[in-house]
Amino acid sequence: ISVAAYAASRVSISASTKMHETVVRAILRAPIDRFFDKHPVGRLINRLSFDMRQVDDYIPLACVMLFMFCFGFCVNQSFIVGVMPSRVVAIAVPFYFAVFVFIFLYRGTCVPLVFHSKFALSSLQDMQAVVLSTAVSIRANNMFDDFMMRYNHQSASIIRCQYLIHYV
């Protein structure tokens, strides 16, 4: 496990470095009139630091968990194949194939749902930041109903995606 933890930390450091370089390069090349006027610098720094923290925290954990799952799966399956009669193993091969096909299909549907969920959450957080910073002008210009409708739409979208990812 210590080898897996070391490898995971190295992957996390390289991913974090690459992500930081890419994001900073994209932010520095962003047009001033269309990007920096609409996004306050404090919000950009908060988002970047939050995203970097997530990369630093979750990549090593995900790598170690993946290593432990693969190792445990291989040990369990080799034991089962070694104990069972060869006819039963031959009959089980199509079932293993079907399980791997369904896992591949599930992964293919979950990745876009996770992306959409994260994008909707980001939009929701942007909307909350706008409301917190300009609450008086929103009420004065009668834009409250529009913000509530967009907020409810984004919230429902996140809930639907999370439900489909975890329970279907």
PDB file of N, CA and C in Angstrom, residues 17-83:
ATOM      1  N   THR A  17       0.272  20.199 -10.919  1.00  0.00           N
ATOM      2  CA  THR A  17       1.164  21.122 -11.628  1.00  0.00           C
ATOM      3  C   THR A  17       0.658  21.411 -13.027  1.00  0.00           C
ATOM      4  N   LYS A  18       0.259  20.362 -13.742  1.00  0.00           N
ATOM      5  CA  LYS A  18      -0.236  20.544 -15.109  1.00  0.00           C
ATOM      6  C   LYS A  18      -1.532  21.348 -15.120  1.00  0.00           C
ATOM      7  N   MET A  19      -2.418  21.051 -14.175  1.00  0.00           N
ATOM      8  CA  MET A  19      -3.675  21.791 -14.118  1.00  0.00           C
ATOM      9  C   MET A  19      -3.430  23.263 -13.799  1.00  0.00           C
ATOM     10  N   HIS A  20      -2.536  23.539 -12.861  1.00  0.00           N
ATOM     11  CA  HIS A  20      -2.242  24.925 -12.490  1.00  0.00           C
ATOM     12  C   HIS A  20      -1.651  25.681 -13.678  1.00  0.00           C
ATOM     13  N   GLU A  21      -0.711  25.062 -14.375  1.00  0.00           N
ATOM     14  CA  GLU A  21      -0.103  25.721 -15.532  1.00  0.00           C
ATOM     15  C   GLU A  21      -1.147  25.995 -16.620  1.00  0.00           C
ATOM     16  N   THR A  22      -2.016  25.033 -16.878  1.00  0.00           N
ATOM     17  CA  THR A  22      -3.033  25.199 -17.914  1.00  0.00           C
ATOM     18  C   THR A  22      -4.030  26.292 -17.556  1.00  0.00           C
ATOM     19  N   VAL A  23      -4.490  26.289 -16.316  1.00  0.00           N
ATOM     20  CA  VAL A  23      -5.483  27.279 -15.895  1.00  0.00           C
ATOM     21  C   VAL A  23      -4.880  28.677 -15.876  1.00  0.00           C
ATOM     22  N   VAL A  24      -3.683  28.817 -15.339  1.00  0.00           N
ATOM     23  CA  VAL A  24      -3.056  30.137 -15.284  1.00  0.00           C
ATOM     24  C   VAL A  24      -2.788  30.652 -16.699  1.00  0.00           C
ATOM     25  N   ARG A  25      -2.337  29.782 -17.596  1.00  0.00           N
ATOM     26  CA  ARG A  25      -2.109  30.187 -18.984  1.00  0.00           C
ATOM     27  C   ARG A  25      -3.413  30.640 -19.640  1.00  0.00           C
ATOM     28  N   ALA A  26      -4.505  29.911 -19.389  1.00  0.00           N
ATOM     29  CA  ALA A  26      -5.795  30.287 -19.978  1.00  0.00           C
ATOM     30  C   ALA A  26      -6.310  31.594 -19.385  1.00  0.00           C
ATOM     31  N   ILE A  27      -6.129  31.787 -18.086  1.00  0.00           N
ATOM     32  CA  ILE A  27      -6.595  33.030 -17.452  1.00  0.00           C
ATOM     33  C   ILE A  27      -5.786  34.223 -17.949  1.00  0.00           C
ATOM     34  N   LEU A  28      -4.474  34.053 -18.085  1.00  0.00           N
ATOM     35  CA  LEU A  28      -3.646  35.164 -18.554  1.00  0.00           C
ATOM     36  C   LEU A  28      -3.918  35.519 -20.009  1.00  0.00           C
ATOM     37  N   ARG A  29      -4.384  34.574 -20.797  1.00  0.00           N
ATOM     38  CA  ARG A  29      -4.696  34.844 -22.208  1.00  0.00           C
ATOM     39  C   ARG A  29      -6.146  35.235 -22.438  1.00  0.00           C
ATOM     40  N   ALA A  30      -6.946  35.296 -21.388  1.00  0.00           N
ATOM     41  CA  ALA A  30      -8.360  35.644 -21.521  1.00  0.00           C
ATOM     42  C   ALA A  30      -8.493  37.124 -21.898  1.00  0.00           C
ATOM     43  N   PRO A  31      -9.488  37.447 -22.727  1.00  0.00           N
ATOM     44  CA  PRO A  31      -9.680  38.856 -23.099  1.00  0.00           C
ATOM     45  C   PRO A  31     -10.148  39.681 -21.900  1.00  0.00           C
ATOM     46  N   ILE A  32      -9.546  40.825 -21.737  1.00  0.00           N
ATOM     47  CA  ILE A  32      -9.820  41.658 -20.568  1.00  0.00           C
ATOM     48  C   ILE A  32     -11.254  42.160 -20.573  1.00  0.00           C
ATOM     49  N   ASP A  33     -11.730  42.612 -21.719  1.00  0.00           N
ATOM     50  CA  ASP A  33     -13.055  43.223 -21.756  1.00  0.00           C
ATOM     51  C   ASP A  33     -14.189  42.227 -21.587  1.00  0.00           C
ATOM     52  N   ARG A  34     -14.011  40.966 -21.962  1.00  0.00           N
ATOM     53  CA  ARG A  34     -15.100  39.992 -21.850  1.00  0.00           C
ATOM     54  C   ARG A  34     -14.958  39.058 -20.661  1.00  0.00           C
ATOM     55  N   PHE A  35     -13.786  38.950 -20.078  1.00  0.00           N
ATOM     56  CA  PHE A  35     -13.605  37.981 -19.005  1.00  0.00           C
ATOM     57  C   PHE A  35     -13.409  38.650 -17.647  1.00  0.00           C
ATOM     58  N   PHE A  36     -12.416  39.512 -17.534  1.00  0.00           N
ATOM     59  CA  PHE A  36     -12.079  40.081 -16.237  1.00  0.00           C
ATOM     60  C   PHE A  36     -13.102  41.106 -15.765  1.00  0.00           C
ATOM     61  N   ASP A  37     -13.858  41.698 -16.692  1.00  0.00           N
ATOM     62  CA  ASP A  37     -14.910  42.621 -16.277  1.00  0.00           C
ATOM     63  C   ASP A  37     -16.085  41.884 -15.645  1.00  0.00           C
ATOM     64  N   LYS A  38     -16.295  40.635 -16.045  1.00  0.00           N
ATOM     65  CA  LYS A  38     -17.443  39.866 -15.554  1.00  0.00           C
ATOM     66  C   LYS A  38     -17.108  38.978 -14.370  1.00  0.00           C
ATOM     67  N   HIS A  39     -15.839  38.663 -14.179  1.00  0.00           N
ATOM     68  CA  HIS A  39     -15.431  37.763 -13.097  1.00  0.00           C
ATOM     69  C   HIS A  39     -14.468  38.508 -12.171  1.00  0.00           C
ATOM     70  N   PRO A  40     -14.886  38.771 -10.950  1.00  0.00           N
ATOM     71  CA  PRO A  40     -13.978  39.445 -10.003  1.00  0.00           C
ATOM     72  C   PRO A  40     -12.754  38.584  -9.708  1.00  0.00           C
ATOM     73  N   VAL A  41     -11.646  39.244  -9.443  1.00  0.00           N
ATOM     74  CA  VAL A  41     -10.383  38.544  -9.199  1.00  0.00           C
ATOM     75  C   VAL A  41     -10.478  37.652  -7.965  1.00  0.00           C
ATOM     76  N   GLY A  42     -11.172  38.112  -6.934  1.00  0.00           N
ATOM     77  CA  GLY A  42     -11.323  37.301  -5.724  1.00  0.00           C
ATOM     78  C   GLY A  42     -12.041  35.996  -5.991  1.00  0.00           C
ATOM     79  N   ARG A  43     -13.074  36.037  -6.831  1.00  0.00           N
ATOM     80  CA  ARG A  43     -13.802  34.815  -7.170  1.00  0.00           C
ATOM     81  C   ARG A  43     -12.921  33.865  -7.976  1.00  0.00           C
ATOM     82  N   LEU A  44     -12.114  34.416  -8.883  1.00  0.00           N
ATOM     83  CA  LEU A  44     -11.200  33.569  -9.660  1.00  0.00           C
ATOM     84  C   LEU A  44     -10.188  32.873  -8.757  1.00  0.00           C
ATOM     85  N   ILE A  45      -9.632  33.617  -7.809  1.00  0.00           N
ATOM     86  CA  ILE A  45      -8.636  33.028  -6.902  1.00  0.00           C
ATOM     87  C   ILE A  45      -9.286  31.978  -6.013  1.00  0.00           C
ATOM     88  N   ASN A  46     -10.479  32.245  -5.505  1.00  0.00           N
ATOM     89  CA  ASN A  46     -11.179  31.260  -4.671  1.00  0.00           C
ATOM     90  C   ASN A  46     -11.467  29.997  -5.446  1.00  0.00           C
ATOM     91  N   ARG A  47     -11.944  30.145  -6.667  1.00  0.00           N
ATOM     92  CA  ARG A  47     -12.251  28.959  -7.479  1.00  0.00           C
ATOM     93  C   ARG A  47     -10.998  28.164  -7.801  1.00  0.00           C
ATOM     94  N   LEU A  48      -9.945  28.860  -8.194  1.00  0.00           N
ATOM     95  CA  LEU A  48      -8.712  28.162  -8.538  1.00  0.00           C
ATOM     96  C   LEU A  48      -8.154  27.435  -7.323  1.00  0.00           C
ATOM     97  N   SER A  49      -8.142  28.087  -6.177  1.00  0.00           N
ATOM     98  CA  SER A  49      -7.600  27.422  -4.984  1.00  0.00           C
ATOM     99  C   SER A  49      -8.480  26.249  -4.558  1.00  0.00           C
ATOM    100  N   PHE A  50      -9.816  26.382  -4.708  1.00  0.00           N
ATOM    101  CA  PHE A  50     -10.710  25.281  -4.353  1.00  0.00           C
ATOM    102  C   PHE A  50     -10.500  24.094  -5.294  1.00  0.00           C
ATOM    103  N   ASP A  51     -10.384  24.368  -6.598  1.00  0.00           N
ATOM    104  CA  ASP A  51     -10.160  23.286  -7.558  1.00  0.00           C
ATOM    105  C   ASP A  51      -8.812  22.606  -7.337  1.00  0.00           C
ATOM    106  N   MET A  52      -7.801  23.401  -7.028  1.00  0.00           N
ATOM    107  CA  MET A  52      -6.485  22.809  -6.772  1.00  0.00           C
ATOM    108  C   MET A  52      -6.518  21.947  -5.504  1.00  0.00           C
ATOM    109  N   ARG A  53      -7.246  22.403  -4.492  1.00  0.00           N
ATOM    110  CA  ARG A  53      -7.357  21.601  -3.272  1.00  0.00           C
ATOM    111  C   ARG A  53      -8.056  20.280  -3.544  1.00  0.00           C
ATOM    112  N   GLN A  54      -9.095  20.317  -4.390  1.00  0.00           N
ATOM    113  CA  GLN A  54      -9.781  19.075  -4.717  1.00  0.00           C
ATOM    114  C   GLN A  54      -8.861  18.117  -5.444  1.00  0.00           C
ATOM    115  N   VAL A  55      -8.071  18.629  -6.371  1.00  0.00           N
ATOM    116  CA  VAL A  55      -7.120  17.767  -7.090  1.00  0.00           C
ATOM    117  C   VAL A  55      -6.109  17.184  -6.116  1.00  0.00           C
ATOM    118  N   ASP A  56      -5.593  18.027  -5.242  1.00  0.00           N
ATOM    119  CA  ASP A  56      -4.590  17.551  -4.283  1.00  0.00           C
ATOM    120  C   ASP A  56      -5.161  16.541  -3.290  1.00  0.00           C
ATOM    121  N   ASP A  57      -6.430  16.683  -2.933  1.00  0.00           N
ATOM    122  CA  ASP A  57      -7.030  15.796  -1.938  1.00  0.00           C
ATOM    123  C   ASP A  57      -7.550  14.493  -2.528  1.00  0.00           C
ATOM    124  N   TYR A  58      -8.187  14.559  -3.679  1.00  0.00           N
ATOM    125  CA  TYR A  58      -8.936  13.403  -4.156  1.00  0.00           C
ATOM    126  C   TYR A  58      -8.184  12.498  -5.116  1.00  0.00           C
ATOM    127  N   ILE A  59      -7.191  12.992  -5.829  1.00  0.00           N
ATOM    128  CA  ILE A  59      -6.460  12.118  -6.753  1.00  0.00           C
ATOM    129  C   ILE A  59      -5.682  11.036  -6.003  1.00  0.00           C
ATOM    130  N   PRO A  60      -4.932  11.351  -4.941  1.00  0.00           N
ATOM    131  CA  PRO A  60      -4.248  10.250  -4.246  1.00  0.00           C
ATOM    132  C   PRO A  60      -5.227   9.229  -3.664  1.00  0.00           C
ATOM    133  N   LEU A  61      -6.321   9.726  -3.118  1.00  0.00           N
ATOM    134  CA  LEU A  61      -7.319   8.818  -2.564  1.00  0.00           C
ATOM    135  C   LEU A  61      -7.908   7.916  -3.652  1.00  0.00           C
ATOM    136  N   ALA A  62      -8.223   8.496  -4.797  1.00  0.00           N
ATOM    137  CA  ALA A  62      -8.789   7.709  -5.892  1.00  0.00           C
ATOM    138  C   ALA A  62      -7.785   6.689  -6.423  1.00  0.00           C
ATOM    139  N   CYS A  63      -6.520   7.066  -6.518  1.00  0.00           N
ATOM    140  CA  CYS A  63      -5.501   6.124  -6.999  1.00  0.00           C
ATOM    141  C   CYS A  63      -5.319   4.949  -6.030  1.00  0.00           C
ATOM    142  N   VAL A  64      -5.262   5.240  -4.746  1.00  0.00           N
ATOM    143  CA  VAL A  64      -5.101   4.166  -3.751  1.00  0.00           C
ATOM    144  C   VAL A  64      -6.328   3.256  -3.758  1.00  0.00           C
ATOM    145  N   MET A  65      -7.510   3.849  -3.826  1.00  0.00           N
ATOM    146  CA  MET A  65      -8.735   3.036  -3.855  1.00  0.00           C
ATOM    147  C   MET A  65      -8.788   2.158  -5.111  1.00  0.00           C
ATOM    148  N   LEU A  66      -8.377   2.710  -6.252  1.00  0.00           N
ATOM    149  CA  LEU A  66      -8.358   1.930  -7.489  1.00  0.00           C
ATOM    150  C   LEU A  66      -7.367   0.778  -7.384  1.00  0.00           C
ATOM    151  N   PHE A  67      -6.185   1.041  -6.833  1.00  0.00           N
ATOM    152  CA  PHE A  67      -5.198  -0.016  -6.654  1.00  0.00           C
ATOM    153  C   PHE A  67      -5.722  -1.115  -5.730  1.00  0.00           C
ATOM    154  N   MET A  68      -6.335  -0.704  -4.622  1.00  0.00           N
ATOM    155  CA  MET A  68      -6.865  -1.696  -3.680  1.00  0.00           C
ATOM    156  C   MET A  68      -7.994  -2.508  -4.311  1.00  0.00           C
ATOM    157  N   PHE A  69      -8.862  -1.861  -5.082  1.00  0.00           N
ATOM    158  CA  PHE A  69      -9.947  -2.583  -5.740  1.00  0.00           C
ATOM    159  C   PHE A  69      -9.399  -3.585  -6.742  1.00  0.00           C
ATOM    160  N   CYS A  70      -8.476  -3.154  -7.601  1.00  0.00           N
ATOM    161  CA  CYS A  70      -7.926  -4.055  -8.622  1.00  0.00           C
ATOM    162  C   CYS A  70      -7.181  -5.234  -7.983  1.00  0.00           C
ATOM    163  N   PHE A  71      -6.383  -4.954  -6.961  1.00  0.00           N
ATOM    164  CA  PHE A  71      -5.661  -6.021  -6.293  1.00  0.00           C
ATOM    165  C   PHE A  71      -6.627  -7.010  -5.633  1.00  0.00           C
ATOM    166  N   GLY A  72      -7.625  -6.490  -4.921  1.00  0.00           N
ATOM    167  CA  GLY A  72      -8.610  -7.367  -4.281  1.00  0.00           C
ATOM    168  C   GLY A  72      -9.418  -8.157  -5.294  1.00  0.00           C
ATOM    169  N   PHE A  73      -9.783  -7.531  -6.398  1.00  0.00           N
ATOM    170  CA  PHE A  73     -10.543  -8.219  -7.437  1.00  0.00           C
ATOM    171  C   PHE A  73      -9.721  -9.360  -8.035  1.00  0.00           C
ATOM    172  N   CYS A  74      -8.465  -9.088  -8.349  1.00  0.00           N
ATOM    173  CA  CYS A  74      -7.620 -10.132  -8.935  1.00  0.00           C
ATOM    174  C   CYS A  74      -7.401 -11.295  -7.967  1.00  0.00           C
ATOM    175  N   VAL A  75      -7.176 -11.001  -6.699  1.00  0.00           N
ATOM    176  CA  VAL A  75      -6.960 -12.061  -5.711  1.00  0.00           C
ATOM    177  C   VAL A  75      -8.225 -12.906  -5.557  1.00  0.00           C
ATOM    178  N   ASN A  76      -9.382 -12.240  -5.424  1.00  0.00           N
ATOM    179  CA  ASN A  76     -10.640 -12.986  -5.264  1.00  0.00           C
ATOM    180  C   ASN A  76     -10.960 -13.832  -6.482  1.00  0.00           C
ATOM    181  N   GLN A  77     -10.817 -13.260  -7.655  1.00  0.00           N
ATOM    182  CA  GLN A  77     -11.166 -14.006  -8.869  1.00  0.00           C
ATOM    183  C   GLN A  77     -10.194 -15.158  -9.123  1.00  0.00           C
ATOM    184  N   SER A  78      -8.917 -14.968  -8.833  1.00  0.00           N
ATOM    185  CA  SER A  78      -7.969 -16.074  -9.017  1.00  0.00           C
ATOM    186  C   SER A  78      -8.263 -17.204  -8.032  1.00  0.00           C
ATOM    187  N   PHE A  79      -8.677 -16.879  -6.825  1.00  0.00           N
ATOM    188  CA  PHE A  79      -9.050 -17.908  -5.866  1.00  0.00           C
ATOM    189  C   PHE A  79     -10.294 -18.664  -6.343  1.00  0.00           C
ATOM    190  N   ILE A  80     -11.289 -17.935  -6.803  1.00  0.00           N
ATOM    191  CA  ILE A  80     -12.528 -18.581  -7.282  1.00  0.00           C
ATOM    192  C   ILE A  80     -12.253 -19.465  -8.485  1.00  0.00           C
ATOM    193  N   VAL A  81     -11.453 -18.967  -9.433  1.00  0.00           N
ATOM    194  CA  VAL A  81     -11.137 -19.768 -10.622  1.00  0.00           C
ATOM    195  C   VAL A  81     -10.322 -21.002 -10.231  1.00  0.00           C
ATOM    196  N   GLY A  82      -9.456 -20.882  -9.239  1.00  0.00           N
ATOM    197  CA  GLY A  82      -8.645 -22.018  -8.810  1.00  0.00           C
ATOM    198  C   GLY A  82      -9.443 -23.075  -8.070  1.00  0.00           C
ATOM    199  N   VAL A  83     -10.501 -22.693  -7.385  1.00  0.00           N
ATOM    200  CA  VAL A  83     -11.279 -23.630  -6.586  1.00  0.00           C
ATOM    201  C   VAL A  83     -12.378 -24.308  -7.408  1.00  0.00           C
TER     202      VAL A  83
END
